[in-house]
Amino acid sequence: KPCSWTMPSPRAANNEPSSSTDIERPALSISTSAGGPSPAPCACAPCSAPRCQSAPLPLVIVVIIALNYIPYVLWTLERRRHLALTITLVVIFHALLGLVVCAWAYTCGTDPGVPPSQWQRRMAALAKARPGSSELKVCRRSGLYKPPRSHFCSVTRRLTLNMDHYCPWVANTVGHYNRKFFLLFLLYTCLLLAYVLLSIAPQLPDLFDWALDGDGRWVGGVAYAVVLGVMLAVDVLLLLLLGPFMCLHWKMAMRNQTTIDGDKLPQYDIGLSANLEQILGRRRLHWFCPCYCDGPVGDGVHWPTKTGGAALVPLGGSGTPLRTSAAASPRQASAGGCAPAAASSASASSGSSTSIPSPLARA
């Protein structure tokens, strides 16, 4: 059913009875037929000095792709043996390679997401209205109000929505809006490596003999065999390393966990299908497509829990009091590099005329 996500009044945020004035108060709301906040449009990740420093690492992936492409495609086509079968294998190789490159490019270039400025202004207004509220948390590193499951990335110096980790191989932080592409990048890379090893294994005796003869247009002799041997060794090593790594990340995605939080937030595990929708999107036909499509379910700020509702205060006007992560686990609310907004407003709660500064102004 269509649902309008709105910010409750200060009384509702503190589970107090709301008056008719609170209910009728006009406010901006975000409506969607999916029953929750809409994801932001796909945006490019901003360039920064730390990202540029790790930029050479993605070039290693280009070298690995070239190391597989030369023996598997160019040499097998040059041999002209079982041409129909060879062309079929090469076409499948290019299809998998295209999926890998597309998922990798989206992981590198997609902005993982930061708390929107509109939401920051709503939280600043709520903090001024209720200076003693312990539900609002402020990130000590960025000075911004901190949504549930967000963390400060020390490399990109940004408060990232649903941050998983910073990956130097893609020179980007893996977060709410690009985690899908990171998972698909791992999946398709493992499939490509397994496909290359399985399909080239029956050809190895003839391929090594052809390489040592050096009858082709390439540099013959030992150089052929060395390149082929290095390709096989690299592919086996990568498959042994990336296979368990891929299984770990897909397992966490199915349980709605991240590398940083682990299993400390079980309230966000709302079922296999719903968990995957928050990463891969609502339409299952788009789950394994390495493109943004409709984006993940939700905006990375509000998260449904097992008990119903969403974590923290929604974006606009009146509504039913919602469960917060602070209420679910006080210990978790005080952890993760953040502090309650009430800590920064002690003077206001003690009767001082000093008001709470907006985190946007401090940023």
Tab-separated table of N, CA, C and O in Angstrom, residues 124-231:
chain	number	residue	atom	x	y	z
A	124	ALA	N	18.385	18.583	13.346
A	124	ALA	CA	18.784	19.791	14.070
A	124	ALA	C	17.568	20.479	14.680
A	124	ALA	O	17.616	20.950	15.827
A	125	ALA	N	16.476	20.528	13.937
A	125	ALA	CA	15.256	21.138	14.455
A	125	ALA	C	14.697	20.325	15.622
A	125	ALA	O	14.234	20.882	16.625
A	126	LEU	N	14.742	18.998	15.514
A	126	LEU	CA	14.254	18.150	16.588
A	126	LEU	C	15.131	18.278	17.833
A	126	LEU	O	14.632	18.276	18.963
A	127	ALA	N	16.433	18.412	17.649
A	127	ALA	CA	17.337	18.560	18.786
A	127	ALA	C	17.100	19.879	19.516
A	127	ALA	O	17.207	19.956	20.739
A	128	LYS	N	16.780	20.929	18.774
A	128	LYS	CA	16.479	22.212	19.415
A	128	LYS	C	15.156	22.150	20.163
A	128	LYS	O	15.012	22.756	21.229
A	129	ALA	N	14.187	21.412	19.617
A	129	ALA	CA	12.894	21.298	20.285
A	129	ALA	C	12.980	20.425	21.526
A	129	ALA	O	12.280	20.675	22.515
A	130	ARG	N	13.803	19.390	21.495
A	130	ARG	CA	13.972	18.484	22.621
A	130	ARG	C	15.448	18.347	22.934
A	130	ARG	O	16.094	17.356	22.576
A	131	PRO	N	16.047	19.327	23.589
A	131	PRO	CA	17.502	19.287	23.827
A	131	PRO	C	17.943	18.129	24.699
A	131	PRO	O	19.102	17.755	24.690
A	132	GLY	N	17.040	17.549	25.483
A	132	GLY	CA	17.437	16.446	26.341
A	132	GLY	C	17.234	15.080	25.727
A	132	GLY	O	17.420	14.078	26.401
A	133	SER	N	16.851	15.008	24.450
A	133	SER	CA	16.566	13.720	23.824
A	133	SER	C	17.837	12.907	23.663
A	133	SER	O	18.871	13.408	23.214
A	134	SER	N	17.743	11.640	24.022
A	134	SER	CA	18.895	10.743	23.886
A	134	SER	C	18.814	9.890	22.633
A	134	SER	O	19.625	9.003	22.428
A	135	GLU	N	17.803	10.124	21.796
A	135	GLU	CA	17.625	9.309	20.610
A	135	GLU	C	18.503	9.765	19.455
A	135	GLU	O	18.766	8.996	18.536
A	136	LEU	N	18.933	11.022	19.463
A	136	LEU	CA	19.738	11.555	18.372
A	136	LEU	C	21.210	11.386	18.700
A	136	LEU	O	21.648	11.678	19.812
A	137	LYS	N	21.957	10.937	17.739
A	137	LYS	CA	23.393	10.717	17.921
A	137	LYS	C	24.177	11.587	16.955
A	137	LYS	O	23.757	11.798	15.821
A	138	VAL	N	25.306	12.062	17.407
A	138	VAL	CA	26.163	12.921	16.604
A	138	VAL	C	27.501	12.225	16.402
A	138	VAL	O	28.102	11.726	17.359
A	139	CYS	N	27.948	12.169	15.169
A	139	CYS	CA	29.252	11.571	14.849
A	139	CYS	C	30.353	12.500	15.320
A	139	CYS	O	30.391	13.678	14.943
A	140	ARG	N	31.250	12.009	16.138
A	140	ARG	CA	32.330	12.842	16.666
A	140	ARG	C	33.319	13.262	15.586
A	140	ARG	O	33.957	14.309	15.696
A	141	ARG	N	33.454	12.451	14.569
A	141	ARG	CA	34.466	12.738	13.548
A	141	ARG	C	33.988	13.791	12.553
A	141	ARG	O	34.764	14.653	12.130
A	142	SER	N	32.723	13.710	12.148
A	142	SER	CA	32.211	14.632	11.130
A	142	SER	C	31.352	15.751	11.703
A	142	SER	O	31.125	16.760	11.038
A	143	GLY	N	30.858	15.581	12.939
A	143	GLY	CA	29.977	16.571	13.522
A	143	GLY	C	28.563	16.525	12.999
A	143	GLY	O	27.764	17.410	13.307
A	144	LEU	N	28.209	15.504	12.222
A	144	LEU	CA	26.869	15.374	11.648
A	144	LEU	C	26.041	14.415	12.486
A	144	LEU	O	26.572	13.554	13.187
A	145	TYR	N	24.720	14.585	12.418
A	145	TYR	CA	23.839	13.625	13.051
A	145	TYR	C	23.985	12.284	12.343
A	145	TYR	O	24.079	12.210	11.127
A	146	LYS	N	23.996	11.225	13.137
A	146	LYS	CA	24.386	9.895	12.646
A	146	LYS	C	23.172	8.980	12.569
A	146	LYS	O	22.594	8.620	13.593
A	147	PRO	N	22.758	8.587	11.356
A	147	PRO	CA	21.663	7.624	11.235
A	147	PRO	C	22.098	6.239	11.706
A	147	PRO	O	23.294	5.952	11.830
A	148	PRO	N	21.149	5.353	11.968
A	148	PRO	CA	21.507	3.979	12.323
A	148	PRO	C	22.323	3.321	11.210
A	148	PRO	O	22.112	3.575	10.024
A	149	ARG	N	23.283	2.511	11.613
A	149	ARG	CA	24.089	1.678	10.728
A	149	ARG	C	25.077	2.484	9.879
A	149	ARG	O	25.735	1.916	9.012
A	150	SER	N	25.175	3.774	10.097
A	150	SER	CA	26.147	4.582	9.359
A	150	SER	C	27.437	4.665	10.163
A	150	SER	O	27.430	4.596	11.401
A	151	HIS	N	28.553	4.830	9.454
A	151	HIS	CA	29.860	4.902	10.100
A	151	HIS	C	30.731	5.902	9.339
A	151	HIS	O	30.524	6.145	8.144
A	152	PHE	N	31.708	6.429	10.047
A	152	PHE	CA	32.626	7.398	9.446
A	152	PHE	C	33.780	6.649	8.794
A	152	PHE	O	34.457	5.846	9.438
A	153	CYS	N	34.006	6.911	7.508
A	153	CYS	CA	35.108	6.285	6.775
A	153	CYS	C	36.355	7.154	6.936
A	153	CYS	O	36.363	8.317	6.513
A	154	SER	N	37.376	6.604	7.537
A	154	SER	CA	38.589	7.382	7.799
A	154	SER	C	39.406	7.639	6.534
A	154	SER	O	40.274	8.507	6.532
A	155	VAL	N	39.122	6.908	5.458
A	155	VAL	CA	39.871	7.111	4.211
A	155	VAL	C	39.265	8.245	3.397
A	155	VAL	O	39.951	9.180	2.997
A	156	THR	N	37.966	8.172	3.159
A	156	THR	CA	37.295	9.208	2.372
A	156	THR	C	36.843	10.387	3.223
A	156	THR	O	36.371	11.394	2.676
A	157	ARG	N	36.940	10.262	4.561
A	157	ARG	CA	36.558	11.330	5.494
A	157	ARG	C	35.093	11.708	5.334
A	157	ARG	O	34.736	12.872	5.339
A	158	ARG	N	34.224	10.715	5.223
A	158	ARG	CA	32.792	10.950	5.060
A	158	ARG	C	32.009	10.003	5.965
A	158	ARG	O	32.433	8.864	6.203
A	159	LEU	N	30.869	10.482	6.456
A	159	LEU	CA	29.935	9.637	7.191
A	159	LEU	C	29.103	8.873	6.166
A	159	LEU	O	28.301	9.462	5.444
A	160	THR	N	29.301	7.563	6.096
A	160	THR	CA	28.750	6.743	5.013
A	160	THR	C	27.566	5.928	5.499
A	160	THR	O	27.612	5.314	6.573
A	161	LEU	N	26.505	5.910	4.699
A	161	LEU	CA	25.307	5.151	5.036
A	161	LEU	C	25.576	3.653	4.920
A	161	LEU	O	26.106	3.185	3.906
A	162	ASN	N	25.206	2.906	5.966
A	162	ASN	CA	25.341	1.449	5.977
A	162	ASN	C	26.716	1.013	5.484
A	162	ASN	O	26.852	0.140	4.609
A	163	MET	N	27.730	1.624	6.054
A	163	MET	CA	29.101	1.347	5.597
A	163	MET	C	29.496	-0.089	5.924
A	163	MET	O	29.281	-0.582	7.028
A	164	ASP	N	30.079	-0.764	4.933
A	164	ASP	CA	30.600	-2.118	5.134
A	164	ASP	C	32.114	-2.076	5.353
A	164	ASP	O	32.610	-2.570	6.347
A	165	HIS	N	32.842	-1.500	4.437
A	165	HIS	CA	34.289	-1.336	4.583
A	165	HIS	C	34.793	-0.478	3.427
A	165	HIS	O	34.059	-0.202	2.478
A	166	TYR	N	36.036	-0.046	3.521
A	166	TYR	CA	36.685	0.631	2.402
A	166	TYR	C	37.532	-0.398	1.661
A	166	TYR	O	38.363	-1.084	2.245
A	167	CYS	N	37.307	-0.509	0.345
A	167	CYS	CA	38.004	-1.501	-0.468
A	167	CYS	C	39.018	-0.800	-1.367
A	167	CYS	O	38.624	-0.051	-2.274
A	168	PRO	N	40.313	-0.983	-1.145
A	168	PRO	CA	41.302	-0.317	-2.006
A	168	PRO	C	41.307	-0.841	-3.436
A	168	PRO	O	41.770	-0.153	-4.346
A	169	TRP	N	40.761	-2.054	-3.660
A	169	TRP	CA	40.762	-2.627	-5.012
A	169	TRP	C	39.745	-1.951	-5.918
A	169	TRP	O	39.821	-2.077	-7.133
A	170	VAL	N	38.793	-1.253	-5.312
A	170	VAL	CA	37.848	-0.460	-6.103
A	170	VAL	C	37.995	1.025	-5.795
A	170	VAL	O	37.255	1.848	-6.335
A	171	ALA	N	38.922	1.366	-4.894
A	171	ALA	CA	39.196	2.768	-4.524
A	171	ALA	C	37.917	3.483	-4.105
A	171	ALA	O	37.686	4.629	-4.476
A	172	ASN	N	37.095	2.797	-3.315
A	172	ASN	CA	35.835	3.395	-2.893
A	172	ASN	C	35.350	2.694	-1.630
A	172	ASN	O	35.741	1.561	-1.333
A	173	THR	N	34.493	3.388	-0.902
A	173	THR	CA	33.851	2.805	0.270
A	173	THR	C	32.638	1.987	-0.174
A	173	THR	O	31.861	2.433	-1.018
A	174	VAL	N	32.487	0.810	0.364
A	174	VAL	CA	31.323	-0.019	0.084
A	174	VAL	C	30.246	0.338	1.097
A	174	VAL	O	30.439	0.174	2.308
A	175	GLY	N	29.120	0.866	0.597
A	175	GLY	CA	28.049	1.317	1.469
A	175	GLY	C	26.682	0.985	0.899
A	175	GLY	O	26.526	0.048	0.098
A	176	HIS	N	25.700	1.778	1.274
A	176	HIS	CA	24.306	1.456	0.969
A	176	HIS	C	24.037	1.371	-0.530
A	176	HIS	O	23.381	0.435	-0.992
A	177	TYR	N	24.548	2.316	-1.306
A	177	TYR	CA	24.157	2.409	-2.712
A	177	TYR	C	25.069	1.645	-3.671
A	177	TYR	O	24.744	1.530	-4.846
A	178	ASN	N	26.211	1.140	-3.227
A	178	ASN	CA	27.071	0.373	-4.136
A	178	ASN	C	27.419	-1.014	-3.601
A	178	ASN	O	28.267	-1.700	-4.170
A	179	ARG	N	26.774	-1.424	-2.515
A	179	ARG	CA	27.073	-2.754	-1.980
A	179	ARG	C	26.598	-3.845	-2.928
A	179	ARG	O	27.226	-4.915	-3.034
A	180	LYS	N	25.505	-3.606	-3.633
A	180	LYS	CA	25.024	-4.576	-4.609
A	180	LYS	C	26.105	-4.866	-5.639
A	180	LYS	O	26.356	-6.037	-5.971
A	181	PHE	N	26.740	-3.846	-6.149
A	181	PHE	CA	27.736	-4.042	-7.204
A	181	PHE	C	28.982	-4.732	-6.663
A	181	PHE	O	29.627	-5.502	-7.379
A	182	PHE	N	29.322	-4.485	-5.403
A	182	PHE	CA	30.457	-5.177	-4.806
A	182	PHE	C	30.176	-6.668	-4.695
A	182	PHE	O	31.038	-7.502	-5.005
A	183	LEU	N	28.953	-7.031	-4.263
A	183	LEU	CA	28.594	-8.447	-4.166
A	183	LEU	C	28.590	-9.112	-5.540
A	183	LEU	O	29.076	-10.244	-5.697
A	184	LEU	N	28.043	-8.424	-6.539
A	184	LEU	CA	28.024	-8.988	-7.886
A	184	LEU	C	29.424	-9.075	-8.470
A	184	LEU	O	29.741	-10.007	-9.225
A	185	PHE	N	30.280	-8.116	-8.145
A	185	PHE	CA	31.671	-8.162	-8.617
A	185	PHE	C	32.376	-9.408	-8.085
A	185	PHE	O	33.072	-10.114	-8.828
A	186	LEU	N	32.178	-9.706	-6.801
A	186	LEU	CA	32.771	-10.922	-6.233
A	186	LEU	C	32.182	-12.168	-6.876
A	186	LEU	O	32.910	-13.116	-7.214
A	187	LEU	N	30.866	-12.193	-7.053
A	187	LEU	CA	30.200	-13.376	-7.614
A	187	LEU	C	30.658	-13.648	-9.036
A	187	LEU	O	31.060	-14.784	-9.367
A	188	TYR	N	30.624	-12.642	-9.892
A	188	TYR	CA	30.970	-12.854	-11.299
A	188	TYR	C	32.467	-13.093	-11.480
A	188	TYR	O	32.866	-13.802	-12.409
A	189	THR	N	33.290	-12.529	-10.615
A	189	THR	CA	34.727	-12.804	-10.700
A	189	THR	C	35.011	-14.268	-10.397
A	189	THR	O	35.795	-14.924	-11.101
A	190	CYS	N	34.376	-14.802	-9.353
A	190	CYS	CA	34.573	-16.216	-9.027
A	190	CYS	C	34.025	-17.122	-10.131
A	190	CYS	O	34.645	-18.146	-10.467
A	191	LEU	N	32.885	-16.758	-10.698
A	191	LEU	CA	32.345	-17.555	-11.804
A	191	LEU	C	33.267	-17.523	-13.013
A	191	LEU	O	33.490	-18.556	-13.667
A	192	LEU	N	33.833	-16.367	-13.321
A	192	LEU	CA	34.733	-16.262	-14.464
A	192	LEU	C	35.999	-17.076	-14.250
A	192	LEU	O	36.463	-17.783	-15.167
A	193	LEU	N	36.575	-16.996	-13.048
A	193	LEU	CA	37.793	-17.760	-12.766
A	193	LEU	C	37.521	-19.260	-12.854
A	193	LEU	O	38.320	-20.012	-13.441
A	194	ALA	N	36.413	-19.705	-12.279
A	194	ALA	CA	36.079	-21.134	-12.334
A	194	ALA	C	35.828	-21.577	-13.768
A	194	ALA	O	36.252	-22.672	-14.181
A	195	TYR	N	35.152	-20.733	-14.553
A	195	TYR	CA	34.863	-21.079	-15.949
A	195	TYR	C	36.154	-21.208	-16.759
A	195	TYR	O	36.317	-22.154	-17.550
A	196	VAL	N	37.088	-20.266	-16.574
A	196	VAL	CA	38.352	-20.313	-17.321
A	196	VAL	C	39.129	-21.576	-16.976
A	196	VAL	O	39.638	-22.285	-17.864
A	197	LEU	N	39.231	-21.897	-15.696
A	197	LEU	CA	40.009	-23.072	-15.284
A	197	LEU	C	39.380	-24.365	-15.770
A	197	LEU	O	40.084	-25.277	-16.237
A	198	LEU	N	38.051	-24.464	-15.680
A	198	LEU	CA	37.388	-25.697	-16.096
A	198	LEU	C	37.407	-25.879	-17.607
A	198	LEU	O	37.555	-27.016	-18.104
A	199	SER	N	37.265	-24.801	-18.349
A	199	SER	CA	37.206	-24.937	-19.806
A	199	SER	C	38.581	-25.053	-20.453
A	199	SER	O	38.700	-25.611	-21.547
A	200	ILE	N	39.610	-24.542	-19.799
A	200	ILE	CA	40.939	-24.612	-20.402
A	200	ILE	C	41.694	-25.868	-19.953
A	200	ILE	O	42.706	-26.241	-20.583
A	201	ALA	N	41.238	-26.516	-18.883
A	201	ALA	CA	41.945	-27.701	-18.375
A	201	ALA	C	42.071	-28.805	-19.424
A	201	ALA	O	43.166	-29.369	-19.597
A	202	PRO	N	41.023	-29.166	-20.188
A	202	PRO	CA	41.195	-30.221	-21.197
A	202	PRO	C	42.136	-29.810	-22.333
A	202	PRO	O	42.656	-30.696	-23.046
A	203	GLN	N	42.366	-28.532	-22.536
A	203	GLN	CA	43.196	-28.077	-23.654
A	203	GLN	C	44.663	-27.906	-23.270
A	203	GLN	O	45.490	-27.608	-24.135
A	204	LEU	N	44.980	-28.074	-21.970
A	204	LEU	CA	46.325	-27.741	-21.508
A	204	LEU	C	47.432	-28.544	-22.210
A	204	LEU	O	48.459	-27.963	-22.598
A	205	PRO	N	47.303	-29.867	-22.386
A	205	PRO	CA	48.410	-30.583	-23.057
A	205	PRO	C	48.703	-30.028	-24.452
A	205	PRO	O	49.863	-29.743	-24.783
A	206	ASP	N	47.673	-29.889	-25.271
A	206	ASP	CA	47.888	-29.362	-26.617
A	206	ASP	C	48.325	-27.906	-26.589
A	206	ASP	O	49.136	-27.477	-27.422
A	207	LEU	N	47.788	-27.147	-25.634
A	207	LEU	CA	48.114	-25.721	-25.571
A	207	LEU	C	49.576	-25.506	-25.181
A	207	LEU	O	50.258	-24.634	-25.746
A	208	PHE	N	50.087	-26.308	-24.252
A	208	PHE	CA	51.497	-26.170	-23.878
A	208	PHE	C	52.398	-26.603	-25.029
A	208	PHE	O	53.447	-25.979	-25.278
A	209	ASP	N	52.039	-27.674	-25.733
A	209	ASP	CA	52.845	-28.098	-26.892
A	209	ASP	C	52.851	-27.011	-27.961
A	209	ASP	O	53.905	-26.713	-28.543
A	210	TRP	N	51.672	-26.429	-28.225
A	210	TRP	CA	51.604	-25.367	-29.231
A	210	TRP	C	52.404	-24.154	-28.788
A	210	TRP	O	53.059	-23.483	-29.596
A	211	ALA	N	52.369	-23.850	-27.489
A	211	ALA	CA	53.101	-22.696	-26.981
A	211	ALA	C	54.602	-22.898	-27.100
A	211	ALA	O	55.341	-21.977	-27.472
A	212	LEU	N	55.086	-24.101	-26.805
A	212	LEU	CA	56.532	-24.339	-26.879
A	212	LEU	C	57.026	-24.374	-28.320
A	212	LEU	O	58.169	-24.011	-28.601
A	213	ASP	N	56.156	-24.816	-29.254
A	213	ASP	CA	56.571	-24.814	-30.660
A	213	ASP	C	56.745	-23.397	-31.193
A	213	ASP	O	57.627	-23.152	-32.030
A	214	GLY	N	55.903	-22.496	-30.727
A	214	GLY	CA	56.031	-21.101	-31.174
A	214	GLY	C	55.715	-20.912	-32.637
A	214	GLY	O	56.358	-20.101	-33.315
A	215	ASP	N	54.711	-21.641	-33.151
A	215	ASP	CA	54.355	-21.498	-34.560
A	215	ASP	C	53.521	-20.252	-34.856
A	215	ASP	O	53.345	-19.878	-36.002
A	216	GLY	N	52.984	-19.645	-33.809
A	216	GLY	CA	52.079	-18.521	-34.024
A	216	GLY	C	52.819	-17.227	-34.275
A	216	GLY	O	54.044	-17.174	-34.408
A	217	ARG	N	52.035	-16.137	-34.315
A	217	ARG	CA	52.613	-14.812	-34.565
A	217	ARG	C	53.180	-14.183	-33.294
A	217	ARG	O	53.833	-13.163	-33.352
A	218	TRP	N	52.876	-14.787	-32.136
A	218	TRP	CA	53.363	-14.242	-30.880
A	218	TRP	C	54.799	-14.690	-30.624
A	218	TRP	O	55.349	-15.498	-31.342
A	219	VAL	N	55.377	-14.149	-29.574
A	219	VAL	CA	56.730	-14.564	-29.186
A	219	VAL	C	56.659	-16.014	-28.740
A	219	VAL	O	55.962	-16.346	-27.785
A	220	GLY	N	57.362	-16.899	-29.409
A	220	GLY	CA	57.248	-18.323	-29.166
A	220	GLY	C	58.196	-18.821	-28.109
A	220	GLY	O	58.887	-18.059	-27.426
A	221	GLY	N	58.240	-20.116	-27.972
A	221	GLY	CA	59.170	-20.728	-27.053
A	221	GLY	C	58.681	-20.696	-25.619
A	221	GLY	O	57.497	-20.862	-25.328
A	222	VAL	N	59.652	-20.479	-24.721
A	222	VAL	CA	59.376	-20.551	-23.292
A	222	VAL	C	58.418	-19.448	-22.847
A	222	VAL	O	57.642	-19.629	-21.902
A	223	ALA	N	58.438	-18.285	-23.507
A	223	ALA	CA	57.582	-17.166	-23.102
A	223	ALA	C	56.110	-17.552	-23.128
A	223	ALA	O	55.334	-17.155	-22.239
A	224	TYR	N	55.699	-18.319	-24.139
A	224	TYR	CA	54.314	-18.791	-24.198
A	224	TYR	C	53.971	-19.602	-22.950
A	224	TYR	O	52.952	-19.380	-22.293
A	225	ALA	N	54.808	-20.588	-22.641
A	225	ALA	CA	54.542	-21.481	-21.514
A	225	ALA	C	54.558	-20.737	-20.188
A	225	ALA	O	53.770	-21.031	-19.287
A	226	VAL	N	55.451	-19.723	-20.059
A	226	VAL	CA	55.527	-18.953	-18.811
A	226	VAL	C	54.238	-18.164	-18.597
A	226	VAL	O	53.663	-18.154	-17.504
A	227	VAL	N	53.769	-17.488	-19.652
A	227	VAL	CA	52.532	-16.704	-19.529
A	227	VAL	C	51.361	-17.610	-19.184
A	227	VAL	O	50.525	-17.275	-18.325
A	228	LEU	N	51.295	-18.767	-19.842
A	228	LEU	CA	50.196	-19.693	-19.572
A	228	LEU	C	50.271	-20.237	-18.148
A	228	LEU	O	49.247	-20.335	-17.448
A	229	GLY	N	51.464	-20.567	-17.687
A	229	GLY	CA	51.621	-21.064	-16.321
A	229	GLY	C	51.275	-20.003	-15.271
A	229	GLY	O	50.629	-20.301	-14.261
A	230	VAL	N	51.696	-18.759	-15.512
A	230	VAL	CA	51.374	-17.667	-14.580
A	230	VAL	C	49.866	-17.437	-14.528
A	230	VAL	O	49.293	-17.212	-13.455
A	231	MET	N	49.214	-17.503	-15.687
A	231	MET	CA	47.762	-17.320	-15.720
A	231	MET	C	47.056	-18.377	-14.872
A	231	MET	O	46.166	-18.059	-14.064
